[in-house]
Short mmCIF file of C-alpha atoms in Angstrom, two decimals:
data_model
loop_
_atom_site.label_atom_id
_atom_site.label_comp_id
_atom_site.label_asym_id
_atom_site.label_seq_id
_atom_site.Cartn_x
_atom_site.Cartn_y
_atom_site.Cartn_z
CA UNK A 1 0.00 0.00 0.00
CA UNK A 2 1.59 3.30 -1.14
CA UNK A 3 1.52 6.68 0.64
CA UNK A 4 -1.42 7.96 -1.42
CA UNK A 5 -3.53 4.91 -0.57
CA UNK A 6 -2.60 5.20 3.10
CA UNK A 7 -3.61 8.87 3.07
CA UNK A 8 -7.10 7.83 1.95
CA UNK A 9 -7.48 5.80 5.16
CA UNK A 10 -7.50 8.95 7.31
CA UNK A 11 -11.28 9.34 7.46
CA UNK A 12 -11.89 5.71 8.36
CA UNK A 13 -9.12 5.88 10.99
CA UNK A 14 -10.68 8.92 12.70
CA UNK A 15 -14.02 7.11 12.90
CA UNK A 16 -12.54 3.82 14.13
CA UNK A 17 -13.48 1.96 10.96
CA UNK A 18 -10.15 0.28 10.16
CA UNK A 19 -9.30 -3.31 10.99
CA UNK A 20 -6.25 -3.79 13.27
CA UNK A 21 -3.85 -4.46 10.39
CA UNK A 22 -4.81 -1.33 8.42
CA UNK A 23 -4.83 0.71 11.64
CA UNK A 24 -1.24 -0.32 12.37
CA UNK A 25 -0.15 0.47 8.79
CA UNK A 26 -1.77 3.91 8.96
CA UNK A 27 -0.23 4.69 12.37
CA UNK A 28 3.21 3.80 10.97
CA UNK A 29 2.48 6.13 8.02
CA UNK A 30 1.52 8.94 10.44
CA UNK A 31 5.05 9.03 11.87
CA UNK A 32 6.45 10.07 8.47
CA UNK A 33 3.57 12.15 7.08
CA UNK A 34 3.18 15.68 8.44
CA UNK A 35 0.12 16.32 6.21
CA UNK A 36 -1.77 13.38 7.71
CA UNK A 37 -0.84 14.43 11.24
CA UNK A 38 -2.18 17.93 10.57
CA UNK A 39 -5.46 16.66 9.10
CA UNK A 40 -5.84 14.15 11.94
CA UNK A 41 -5.61 16.97 14.48
CA UNK A 42 -8.29 18.93 12.58
CA UNK A 43 -10.65 15.94 12.37
CA UNK A 44 -10.26 14.55 15.90
CA UNK A 45 -13.48 16.14 17.18
CA UNK A 46 -15.51 15.01 14.14
CA UNK A 47 -16.89 11.77 15.69
CA UNK A 48 -18.30 13.69 18.65
CA UNK A 49 -20.05 16.14 16.32
CA UNK A 50 -21.46 13.34 14.19
CA UNK A 51 -22.83 11.65 17.31
CA UNK A 52 -25.34 14.52 17.52
CA UNK A 53 -26.68 13.96 13.99
CA UNK A 54 -29.40 11.53 12.87
CA UNK A 55 -28.45 9.59 9.72
CA UNK A 56 -30.67 11.63 7.31
CA UNK A 57 -29.04 14.87 8.48
CA UNK A 58 -25.54 13.44 7.99
CA UNK A 59 -26.54 12.51 4.44
CA UNK A 60 -27.98 15.98 3.82
CA UNK A 61 -24.72 17.62 4.86
CA UNK A 62 -22.87 15.79 2.07
CA UNK A 63 -25.39 16.65 -0.65
CA UNK A 64 -24.74 19.12 -3.43
CA UNK A 65 -26.51 22.36 -2.58
CA UNK A 66 -27.34 24.96 -5.21
CA UNK A 67 -24.76 27.79 -5.38
CA UNK A 68 -25.61 30.52 -2.90
CA UNK A 69 -28.40 28.53 -1.30
CA UNK A 70 -27.83 27.10 2.19
CA UNK A 71 -29.34 23.69 2.95
CA UNK A 72 -32.44 23.74 5.11
CA UNK A 73 -31.52 22.43 8.59
CA UNK A 74 -33.55 19.64 10.14
CA UNK A 75 -35.48 20.78 13.19
CA UNK A 76 -34.04 17.91 15.25
CA UNK A 77 -30.46 19.18 14.93
CA UNK A 78 -29.26 21.94 17.31
CA UNK A 79 -28.40 25.16 15.49
CA UNK A 80 -25.02 25.36 17.19
CA UNK A 81 -24.09 21.90 15.94
CA UNK A 82 -25.04 22.77 12.36
CA UNK A 83 -23.08 26.04 12.53
CA UNK A 84 -19.98 24.20 13.76
CA UNK A 85 -20.35 21.51 11.10
CA UNK A 86 -20.75 24.16 8.40
CA UNK A 87 -17.58 25.92 9.56
CA UNK A 88 -15.66 22.65 9.57
CA UNK A 89 -16.94 21.77 6.13
CA UNK A 90 -15.78 25.06 4.63
CA UNK A 91 -12.36 24.68 6.24
CA UNK A 92 -11.77 21.06 5.27
CA UNK A 93 -13.70 21.16 1.95
CA UNK A 94 -13.32 17.92 0.00
CA UNK A 95 -11.82 16.04 2.97
CA UNK A 96 -14.86 16.93 5.13
CA UNK A 97 -17.34 15.84 2.48
CA UNK A 98 -15.53 12.54 1.91
CA UNK A 99 -15.44 11.64 5.60
CA UNK A 100 -19.05 12.52 6.35
CA UNK A 101 -20.13 10.87 3.12
CA UNK A 102 -18.40 7.65 4.14
CA UNK A 103 -20.22 7.69 7.48
CA UNK A 104 -23.59 8.34 5.87
CA UNK A 105 -23.09 5.64 3.24
CA UNK A 106 -22.00 3.09 5.83
CA UNK A 107 -24.95 3.98 8.07
CA UNK A 108 -27.46 3.60 5.26
CA UNK A 109 -25.90 0.28 4.23
CA UNK A 110 -26.15 -1.04 7.79
CA UNK A 111 -29.71 0.22 8.29
CA UNK A 112 -31.12 0.06 11.79
CA UNK A 113 -27.92 -1.47 13.14
CA UNK A 114 -26.03 1.75 12.39
CA UNK A 115 -28.69 4.17 13.61
CA UNK A 116 -27.61 4.12 17.30
CA UNK A 117 -24.11 5.23 16.27
CA UNK A 118 -25.44 8.59 15.08
CA UNK A 119 -28.08 9.17 17.73
CA UNK A 120 -27.87 10.28 21.32
CA UNK A 121 -27.26 7.31 23.66
CA UNK A 122 -29.58 6.68 26.62
CA UNK A 123 -28.63 8.01 30.02
CA UNK A 124 -26.20 5.67 31.83
CA UNK A 125 -27.11 4.03 35.14
CA UNK A 126 -23.80 5.15 36.64
CA UNK A 127 -20.82 7.28 35.60
CA UNK A 128 -17.30 7.48 37.00
CA UNK A 129 -14.18 9.42 36.05
CA UNK A 130 -10.59 9.87 37.15
CA UNK A 131 -7.88 12.42 36.33
CA UNK A 132 -4.18 12.08 37.08
CA UNK A 133 -1.50 14.67 37.63
CA UNK A 134 -0.01 14.12 34.15
CA UNK A 135 -3.27 15.15 32.47
CA UNK A 136 -4.72 11.67 31.89
CA UNK A 137 -8.52 11.74 31.89
CA UNK A 138 -10.61 8.60 31.92
CA UNK A 139 -14.39 8.30 32.26
CA UNK A 140 -16.78 5.35 32.07
CA UNK A 141 -20.56 5.21 31.71
CA UNK A 142 -22.19 1.98 32.86
CA UNK A 143 -25.58 0.62 31.79
CA UNK A 144 -27.40 -2.30 33.41
CA UNK A 145 -28.22 -5.21 31.12
CA UNK A 146 -29.94 -8.52 31.81
CA UNK A 147 -26.71 -10.31 30.86
CA UNK A 148 -24.36 -8.02 32.84
CA UNK A 149 -23.08 -4.45 32.30
CA UNK A 150 -22.35 -2.41 29.18
CA UNK A 151 -19.56 0.18 29.39
CA UNK A 152 -18.85 3.32 27.35
CA UNK A 153 -15.20 4.34 27.74
CA UNK A 154 -13.89 7.82 26.97
CA UNK A 155 -10.28 8.84 27.61
CA UNK A 156 -7.59 11.35 26.71
CA UNK A 157 -3.87 11.73 27.41
CA UNK A 158 -3.66 7.94 27.53
CA UNK A 159 -0.45 5.94 26.80
CA UNK A 160 0.52 6.22 23.13
CA UNK A 161 1.93 2.74 22.59
CA UNK A 162 0.86 -0.87 22.91
CA UNK A 163 -2.50 -2.40 23.75
CA UNK A 164 -4.63 -0.91 26.51
CA UNK A 165 -7.35 -2.85 28.32
CA UNK A 166 -10.14 -2.25 30.79
CA UNK A 167 -10.54 -4.79 33.59
CA UNK A 168 -13.50 -5.23 35.92
CA UNK A 169 -12.99 -6.51 39.47
CA UNK A 170 -16.09 -7.83 41.21
CA UNK A 171 -16.82 -7.74 44.94
CA UNK A 172 -15.74 -11.37 45.32
CA UNK A 173 -12.26 -10.64 43.94
CA UNK A 174 -12.84 -12.02 40.44
CA UNK A 175 -11.63 -10.23 37.29
CA UNK A 176 -13.00 -9.85 33.77
CA UNK A 177 -11.57 -7.96 30.77
CA UNK A 178 -14.36 -5.76 29.41
CA UNK A 179 -12.52 -4.43 26.33
CA UNK A 180 -9.10 -3.78 24.80
CA UNK A 181 -7.80 -1.48 22.06
CA UNK A 182 -4.62 -0.35 20.34
CA UNK A 183 -3.24 2.92 21.71
CA UNK A 184 -3.75 5.91 19.39
CA UNK A 185 -1.18 8.60 18.42
CA UNK A 186 -3.47 11.27 19.90
CA UNK A 187 -3.85 9.50 23.24
CA UNK A 188 -7.64 9.65 22.86
CA UNK A 189 -10.12 6.79 22.83
CA UNK A 190 -13.86 6.25 22.74
CA UNK A 191 -14.85 2.58 22.80
CA UNK A 192 -17.58 0.27 24.07
CA UNK A 193 -17.10 -2.74 26.32
CA UNK A 194 -19.15 -5.39 28.11
CA UNK A 195 -18.86 -7.66 31.13
CA UNK A 196 -21.08 -10.41 32.55
CA UNK A 197 -20.56 -8.84 36.00
CA UNK A 198 -23.75 -7.10 37.14
CA UNK A 199 -23.44 -3.38 37.91
CA UNK A 200 -24.18 -3.86 41.62
CA UNK A 201 -21.34 -6.41 41.87
CA UNK A 202 -18.61 -4.21 40.34
CA UNK A 203 -16.00 -3.18 42.93
CA UNK A 204 -13.52 -1.36 40.69
CA UNK A 205 -12.56 -0.57 37.08
CA UNK A 206 -8.90 -0.67 36.09
CA UNK A 207 -7.17 0.64 32.97
CA UNK A 208 -4.01 -1.36 32.20
CA UNK A 209 -1.19 -0.81 29.72
CA UNK A 210 0.69 -3.30 27.52
CA UNK A 211 2.58 -4.69 30.54
CA UNK A 212 -0.63 -5.05 32.58
CA UNK A 213 0.44 -2.18 34.83
CA UNK A 214 -2.49 -0.20 36.25
CA UNK A 215 -2.63 3.25 34.59
CA UNK A 216 -5.90 4.35 36.23
CA UNK A 217 -8.15 2.79 38.86
CA UNK A 218 -11.76 3.75 39.65
CA UNK A 219 -13.22 2.37 42.86
CA UNK A 220 -16.98 1.86 42.78
CA UNK A 221 -18.64 2.64 46.14
#
């Protein structure tokens, strides 16, 4: 895969759509490509903005509007979100349209399975966060399920190398790995995880690095 082909993976990388092999190839490319690093920094907040958009509105933002005529915003989308998206689109031009278009196309292809990705998630049953002196921030939303607990992980200033993992310790001393992911060059992550441990039985949540050293620990009261 040449440099031009790797550059085209940027949008999918930002949105977490690459398989592990392509993700590793693109991260290796990032070390030598200043242009990709610059565009990655500009697009890092894109997934959070897209989370606020229903699928039809994401599609509308990639459509070809008539010159001088602004697209009519959907009433369900906050005005501030649309204004920010419009500003980003003008700044990033073709790159913006390609990335949002890829999300919209993938969402339409997946149908109802993709809809939750672009809609507001339900309120969690519990939320916890921790911040360290070196700037690391790590928060987890937990939702009760009949089979256990679903977790939404959001972090920044995390380790930049290796594989990170989230471990659940129950009140009887048992452990379960809820999720794992490859560290990103930006130190940011937003992933989902799951554990068969019921919410009421969770004693602590522990973020571990490649060597299984605890990077952050959240104790559940």
